[in-house]
mmCIF file of C-alpha atoms in Angstrom:
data_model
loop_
_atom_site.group_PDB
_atom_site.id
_atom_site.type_symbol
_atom_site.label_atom_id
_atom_site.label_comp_id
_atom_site.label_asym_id
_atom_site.label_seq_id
_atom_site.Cartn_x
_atom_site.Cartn_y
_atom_site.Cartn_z
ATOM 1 C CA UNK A 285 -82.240 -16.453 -36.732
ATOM 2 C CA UNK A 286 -83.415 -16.468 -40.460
ATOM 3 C CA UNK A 287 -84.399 -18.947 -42.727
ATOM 4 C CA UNK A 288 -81.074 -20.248 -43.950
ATOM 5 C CA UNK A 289 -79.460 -23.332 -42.921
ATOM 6 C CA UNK A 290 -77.239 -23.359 -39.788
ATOM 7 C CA UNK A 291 -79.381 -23.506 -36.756
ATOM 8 C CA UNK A 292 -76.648 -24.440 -34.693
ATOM 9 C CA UNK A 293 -74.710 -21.539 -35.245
ATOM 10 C CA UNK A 294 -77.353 -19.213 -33.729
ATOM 11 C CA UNK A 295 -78.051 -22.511 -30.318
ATOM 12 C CA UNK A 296 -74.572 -22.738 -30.112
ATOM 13 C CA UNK A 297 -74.126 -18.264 -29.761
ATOM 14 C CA UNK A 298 -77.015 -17.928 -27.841
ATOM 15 C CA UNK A 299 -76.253 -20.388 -25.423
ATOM 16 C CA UNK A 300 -72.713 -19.303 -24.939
ATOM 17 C CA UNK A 301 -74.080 -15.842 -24.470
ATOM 18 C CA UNK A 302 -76.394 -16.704 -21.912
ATOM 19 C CA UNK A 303 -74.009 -18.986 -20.271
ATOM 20 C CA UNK A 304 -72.226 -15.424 -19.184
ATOM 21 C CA UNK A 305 -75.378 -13.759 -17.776
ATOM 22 C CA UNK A 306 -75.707 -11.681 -21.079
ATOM 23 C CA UNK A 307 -79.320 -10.495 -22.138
ATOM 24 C CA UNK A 308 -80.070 -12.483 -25.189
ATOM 25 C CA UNK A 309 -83.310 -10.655 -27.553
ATOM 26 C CA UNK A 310 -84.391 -13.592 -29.563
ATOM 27 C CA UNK A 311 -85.905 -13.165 -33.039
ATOM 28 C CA UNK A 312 -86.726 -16.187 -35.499
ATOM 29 C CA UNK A 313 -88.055 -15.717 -38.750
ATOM 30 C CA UNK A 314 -90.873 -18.544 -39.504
ATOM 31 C CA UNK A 315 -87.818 -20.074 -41.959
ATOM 32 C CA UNK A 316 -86.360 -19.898 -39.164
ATOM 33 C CA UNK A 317 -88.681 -22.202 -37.178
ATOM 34 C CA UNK A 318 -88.692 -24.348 -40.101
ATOM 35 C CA UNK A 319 -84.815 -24.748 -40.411
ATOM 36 C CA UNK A 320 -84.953 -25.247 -36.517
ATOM 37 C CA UNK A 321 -87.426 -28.223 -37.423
ATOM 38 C CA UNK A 322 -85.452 -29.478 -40.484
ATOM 39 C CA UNK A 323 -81.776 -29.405 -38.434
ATOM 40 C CA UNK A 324 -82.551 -29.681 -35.024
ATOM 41 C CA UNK A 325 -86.099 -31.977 -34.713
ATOM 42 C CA UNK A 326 -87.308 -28.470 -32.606
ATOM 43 C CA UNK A 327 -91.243 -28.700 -32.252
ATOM 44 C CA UNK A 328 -92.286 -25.238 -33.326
ATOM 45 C CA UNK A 329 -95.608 -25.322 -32.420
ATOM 46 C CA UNK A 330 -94.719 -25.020 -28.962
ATOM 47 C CA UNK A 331 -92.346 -22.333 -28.991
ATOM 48 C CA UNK A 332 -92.047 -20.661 -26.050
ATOM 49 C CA UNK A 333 -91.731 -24.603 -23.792
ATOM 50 C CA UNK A 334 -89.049 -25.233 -26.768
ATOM 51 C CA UNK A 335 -87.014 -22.127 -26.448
ATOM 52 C CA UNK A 336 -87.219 -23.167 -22.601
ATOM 53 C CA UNK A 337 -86.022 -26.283 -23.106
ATOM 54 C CA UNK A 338 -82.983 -25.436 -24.968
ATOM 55 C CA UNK A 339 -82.083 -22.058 -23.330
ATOM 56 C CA UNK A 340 -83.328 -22.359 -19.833
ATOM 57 C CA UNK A 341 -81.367 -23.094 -16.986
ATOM 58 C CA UNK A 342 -78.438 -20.388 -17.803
ATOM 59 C CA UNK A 343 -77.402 -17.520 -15.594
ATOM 60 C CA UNK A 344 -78.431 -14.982 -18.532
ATOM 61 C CA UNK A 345 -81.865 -14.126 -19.724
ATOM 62 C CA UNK A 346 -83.799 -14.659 -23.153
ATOM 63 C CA UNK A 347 -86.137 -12.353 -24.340
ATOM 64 C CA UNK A 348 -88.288 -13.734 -27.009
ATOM 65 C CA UNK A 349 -90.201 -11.371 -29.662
ATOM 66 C CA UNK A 350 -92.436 -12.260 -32.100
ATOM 67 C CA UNK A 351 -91.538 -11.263 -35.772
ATOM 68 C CA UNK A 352 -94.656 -9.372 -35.483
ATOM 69 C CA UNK A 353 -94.489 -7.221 -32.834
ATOM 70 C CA UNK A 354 -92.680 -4.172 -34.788
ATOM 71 C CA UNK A 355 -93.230 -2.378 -31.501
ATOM 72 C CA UNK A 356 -90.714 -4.497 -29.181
ATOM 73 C CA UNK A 357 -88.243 -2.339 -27.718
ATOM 74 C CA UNK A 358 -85.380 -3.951 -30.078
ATOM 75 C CA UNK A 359 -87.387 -1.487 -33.118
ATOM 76 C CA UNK A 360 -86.497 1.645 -31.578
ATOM 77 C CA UNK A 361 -83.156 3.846 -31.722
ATOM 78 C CA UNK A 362 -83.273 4.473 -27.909
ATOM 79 C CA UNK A 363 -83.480 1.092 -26.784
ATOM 80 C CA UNK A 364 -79.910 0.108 -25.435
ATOM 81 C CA UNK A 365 -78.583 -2.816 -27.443
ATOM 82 C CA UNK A 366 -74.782 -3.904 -27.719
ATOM 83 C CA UNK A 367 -74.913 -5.156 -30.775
ATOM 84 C CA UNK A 368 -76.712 -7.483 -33.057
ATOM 85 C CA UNK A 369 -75.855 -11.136 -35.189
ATOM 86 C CA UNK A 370 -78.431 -12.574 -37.553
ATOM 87 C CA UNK A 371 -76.765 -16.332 -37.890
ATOM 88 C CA UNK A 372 -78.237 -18.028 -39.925
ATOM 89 C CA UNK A 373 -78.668 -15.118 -42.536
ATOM 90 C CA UNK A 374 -80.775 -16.268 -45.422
ATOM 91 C CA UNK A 375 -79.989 -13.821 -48.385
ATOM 92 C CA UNK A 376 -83.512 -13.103 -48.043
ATOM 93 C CA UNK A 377 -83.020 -11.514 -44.886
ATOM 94 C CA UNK A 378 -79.341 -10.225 -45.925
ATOM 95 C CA UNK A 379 -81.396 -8.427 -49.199
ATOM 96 C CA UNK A 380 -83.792 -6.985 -47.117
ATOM 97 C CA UNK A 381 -81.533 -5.004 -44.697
ATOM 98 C CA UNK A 382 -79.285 -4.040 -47.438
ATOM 99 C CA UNK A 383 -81.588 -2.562 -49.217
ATOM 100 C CA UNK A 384 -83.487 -0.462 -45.706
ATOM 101 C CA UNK A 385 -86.564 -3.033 -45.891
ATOM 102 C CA UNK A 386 -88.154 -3.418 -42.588
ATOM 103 C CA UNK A 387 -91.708 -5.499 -42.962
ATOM 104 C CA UNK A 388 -90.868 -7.283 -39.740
ATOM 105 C CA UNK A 389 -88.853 -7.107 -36.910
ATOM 106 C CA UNK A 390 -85.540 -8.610 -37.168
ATOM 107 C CA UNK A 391 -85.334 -6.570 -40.076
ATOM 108 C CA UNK A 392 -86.378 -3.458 -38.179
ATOM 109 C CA UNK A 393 -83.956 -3.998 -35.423
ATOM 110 C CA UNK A 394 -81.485 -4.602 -37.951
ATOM 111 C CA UNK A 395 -82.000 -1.461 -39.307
ATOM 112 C CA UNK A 396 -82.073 0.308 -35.929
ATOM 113 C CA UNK A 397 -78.423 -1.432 -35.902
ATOM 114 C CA UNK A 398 -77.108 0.482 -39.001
ATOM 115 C CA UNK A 399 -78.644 3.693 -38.646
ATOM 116 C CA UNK A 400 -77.487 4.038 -34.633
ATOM 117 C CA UNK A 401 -74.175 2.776 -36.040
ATOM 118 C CA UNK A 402 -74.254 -0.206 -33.652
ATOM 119 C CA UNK A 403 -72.650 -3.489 -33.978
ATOM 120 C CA UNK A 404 -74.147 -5.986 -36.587
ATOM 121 C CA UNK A 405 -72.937 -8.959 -37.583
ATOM 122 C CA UNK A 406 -74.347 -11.248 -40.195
ATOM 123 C CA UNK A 407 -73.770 -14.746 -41.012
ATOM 124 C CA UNK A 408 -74.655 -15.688 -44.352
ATOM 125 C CA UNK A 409 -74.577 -19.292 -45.416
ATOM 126 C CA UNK A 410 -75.828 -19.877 -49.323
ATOM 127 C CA UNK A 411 -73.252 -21.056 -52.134
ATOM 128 C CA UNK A 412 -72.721 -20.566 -54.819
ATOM 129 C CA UNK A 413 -73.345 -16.677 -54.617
ATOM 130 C CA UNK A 414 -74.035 -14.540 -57.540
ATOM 131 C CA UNK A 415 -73.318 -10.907 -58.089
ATOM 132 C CA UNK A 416 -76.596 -9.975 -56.502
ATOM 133 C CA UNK A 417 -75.626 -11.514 -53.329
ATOM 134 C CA UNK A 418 -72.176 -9.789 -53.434
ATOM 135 C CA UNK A 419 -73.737 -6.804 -54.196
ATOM 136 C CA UNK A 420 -75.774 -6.643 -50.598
ATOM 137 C CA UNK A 421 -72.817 -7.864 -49.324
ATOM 138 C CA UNK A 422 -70.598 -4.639 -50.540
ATOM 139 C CA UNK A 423 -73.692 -2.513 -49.093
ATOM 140 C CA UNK A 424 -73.751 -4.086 -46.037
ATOM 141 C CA UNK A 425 -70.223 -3.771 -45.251
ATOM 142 C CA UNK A 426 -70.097 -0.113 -46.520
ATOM 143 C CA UNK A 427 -72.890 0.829 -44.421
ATOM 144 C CA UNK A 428 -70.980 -0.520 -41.495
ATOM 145 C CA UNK A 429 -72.354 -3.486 -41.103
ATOM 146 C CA UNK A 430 -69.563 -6.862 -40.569
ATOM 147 C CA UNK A 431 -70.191 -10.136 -42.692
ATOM 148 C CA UNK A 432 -69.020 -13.664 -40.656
ATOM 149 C CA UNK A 433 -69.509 -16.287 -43.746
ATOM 150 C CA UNK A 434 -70.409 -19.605 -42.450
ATOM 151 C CA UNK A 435 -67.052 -20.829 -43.573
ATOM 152 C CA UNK A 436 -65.413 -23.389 -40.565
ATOM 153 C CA UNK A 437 -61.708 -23.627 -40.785
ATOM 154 C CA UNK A 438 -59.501 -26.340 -40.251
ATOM 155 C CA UNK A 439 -56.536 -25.378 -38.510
ATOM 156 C CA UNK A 440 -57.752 -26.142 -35.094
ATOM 157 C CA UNK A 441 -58.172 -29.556 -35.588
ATOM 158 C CA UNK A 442 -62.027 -30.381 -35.675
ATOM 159 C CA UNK A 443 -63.194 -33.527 -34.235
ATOM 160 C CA UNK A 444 -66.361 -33.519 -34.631
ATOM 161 C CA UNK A 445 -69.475 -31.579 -36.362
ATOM 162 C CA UNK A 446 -70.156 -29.511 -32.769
ATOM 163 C CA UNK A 447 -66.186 -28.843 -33.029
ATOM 164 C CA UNK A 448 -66.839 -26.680 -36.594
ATOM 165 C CA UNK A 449 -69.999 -25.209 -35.042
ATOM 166 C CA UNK A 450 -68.299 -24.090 -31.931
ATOM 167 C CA UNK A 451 -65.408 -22.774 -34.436
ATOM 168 C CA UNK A 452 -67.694 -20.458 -36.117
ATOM 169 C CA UNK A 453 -69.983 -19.480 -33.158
ATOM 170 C CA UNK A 454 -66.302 -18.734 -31.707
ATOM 171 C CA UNK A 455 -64.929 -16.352 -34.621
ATOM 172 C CA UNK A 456 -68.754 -14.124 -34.267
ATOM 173 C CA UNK A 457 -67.928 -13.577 -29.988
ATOM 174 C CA UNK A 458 -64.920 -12.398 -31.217
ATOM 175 C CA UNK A 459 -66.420 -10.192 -33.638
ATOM 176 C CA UNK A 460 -68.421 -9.537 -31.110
ATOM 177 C CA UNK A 461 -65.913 -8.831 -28.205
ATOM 178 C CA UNK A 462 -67.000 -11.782 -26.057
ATOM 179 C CA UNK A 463 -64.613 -14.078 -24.194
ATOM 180 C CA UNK A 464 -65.199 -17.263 -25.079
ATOM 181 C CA UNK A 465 -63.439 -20.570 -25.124
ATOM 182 C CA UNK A 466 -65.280 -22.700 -27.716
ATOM 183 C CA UNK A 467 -62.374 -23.612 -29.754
ATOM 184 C CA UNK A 468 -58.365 -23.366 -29.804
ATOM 185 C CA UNK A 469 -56.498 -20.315 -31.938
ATOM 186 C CA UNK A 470 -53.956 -20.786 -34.092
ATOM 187 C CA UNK A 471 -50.309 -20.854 -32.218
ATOM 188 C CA UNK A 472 -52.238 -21.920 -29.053
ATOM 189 C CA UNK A 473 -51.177 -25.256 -26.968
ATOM 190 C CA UNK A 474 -53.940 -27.525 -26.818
ATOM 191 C CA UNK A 475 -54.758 -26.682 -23.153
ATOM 192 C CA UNK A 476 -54.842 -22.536 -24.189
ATOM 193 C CA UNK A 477 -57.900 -21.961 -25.843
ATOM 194 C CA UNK A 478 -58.131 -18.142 -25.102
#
């Protein structure tokens, strides 16, 4: 998670993740912490009882690295990932690994991401753009990487603000190949939501 706004994008992923057993490797950028503050009321000076408190209790398992430690597992090629999603992805962060910058570890990992030619999924949300932001964008996608806009739709019939979260957090598990059931698809019935 990155400094951008839409914290509950990245909750709302993780915990479906970890609601499945997955292995969730945690990275948030001090923005990050700061947007988590801003949007959420998180207390980040007590981040590892406030991770708890949000993601324990689920079958899976978070893993939570400092931005710091550039010698995590996550930074190297040989470390067994399925993929990676940076949601929310500031344009900061979205420069960075378009252009092969790695001064911390989300960035590194990233970058382990396009070079093993791994899933990685970013979720920018910043508008207006300008034509350097398209430009990463164009990078990104041509070095393989898959841009999710934060862009909620309509068509299923949001109800609320968690129903256009769970829309979005829905369309990256399906980028990512993960069943989920967080919001109806178009042609569905209302009780089919897979």
């Amino acid at each position: 998670m990155s400094g951008a706004s839409g914290a509950p994008y990245g909750i709302t992923i993780v915990q479906s993740l970890l609601s499945q057993g997955f292995t969730v490797h945690l990275l948030v950028t001090e923005a990050g912490w700061r947007v988590l503050k801003e949007e959420q009321g998180w207390d980040a000076t007590r981040r590892p009882a406030t991770l708890e408190e949000h993601f324990g209790g689920y079958p899976g398992k978070l893993k939570h690295h400092p931005m710091s430690d550039i010698g995590a597992g996550i930074a190297s090629g040989s470390f067994r990932t399925e993929g990676m999603v940076i949601v929310p992805c500031s344009m900061g962060t979205l420069a960075a690994v378009a252009n092969g910058l790695s001064d911390n570890l989300l960035e590194r990992a990233a970058d382990v991401m396009l070079k093993e030619a791994r899933p990685l999924l970013l979720v920018p949300r910043e508008t207006p753009l300008h034509a350097v932001h398209l430009e990463n964008m164009l990078k990104l996608t041509q070095l393989g990487a898959r841009l999710i806009p934060a862009m909620p739709a309509f068509y299923h019939g949001p109800q609320s603000l968690q129903d256009m979260v769970n829309f979005m957090a829905g369309k990256v598990l399906d980028a990512m190949r993960v069943e989920h059931e967080l919001y109806r698809r178009w042609g569905a019935t209302e009780d089919e939501t897979t």
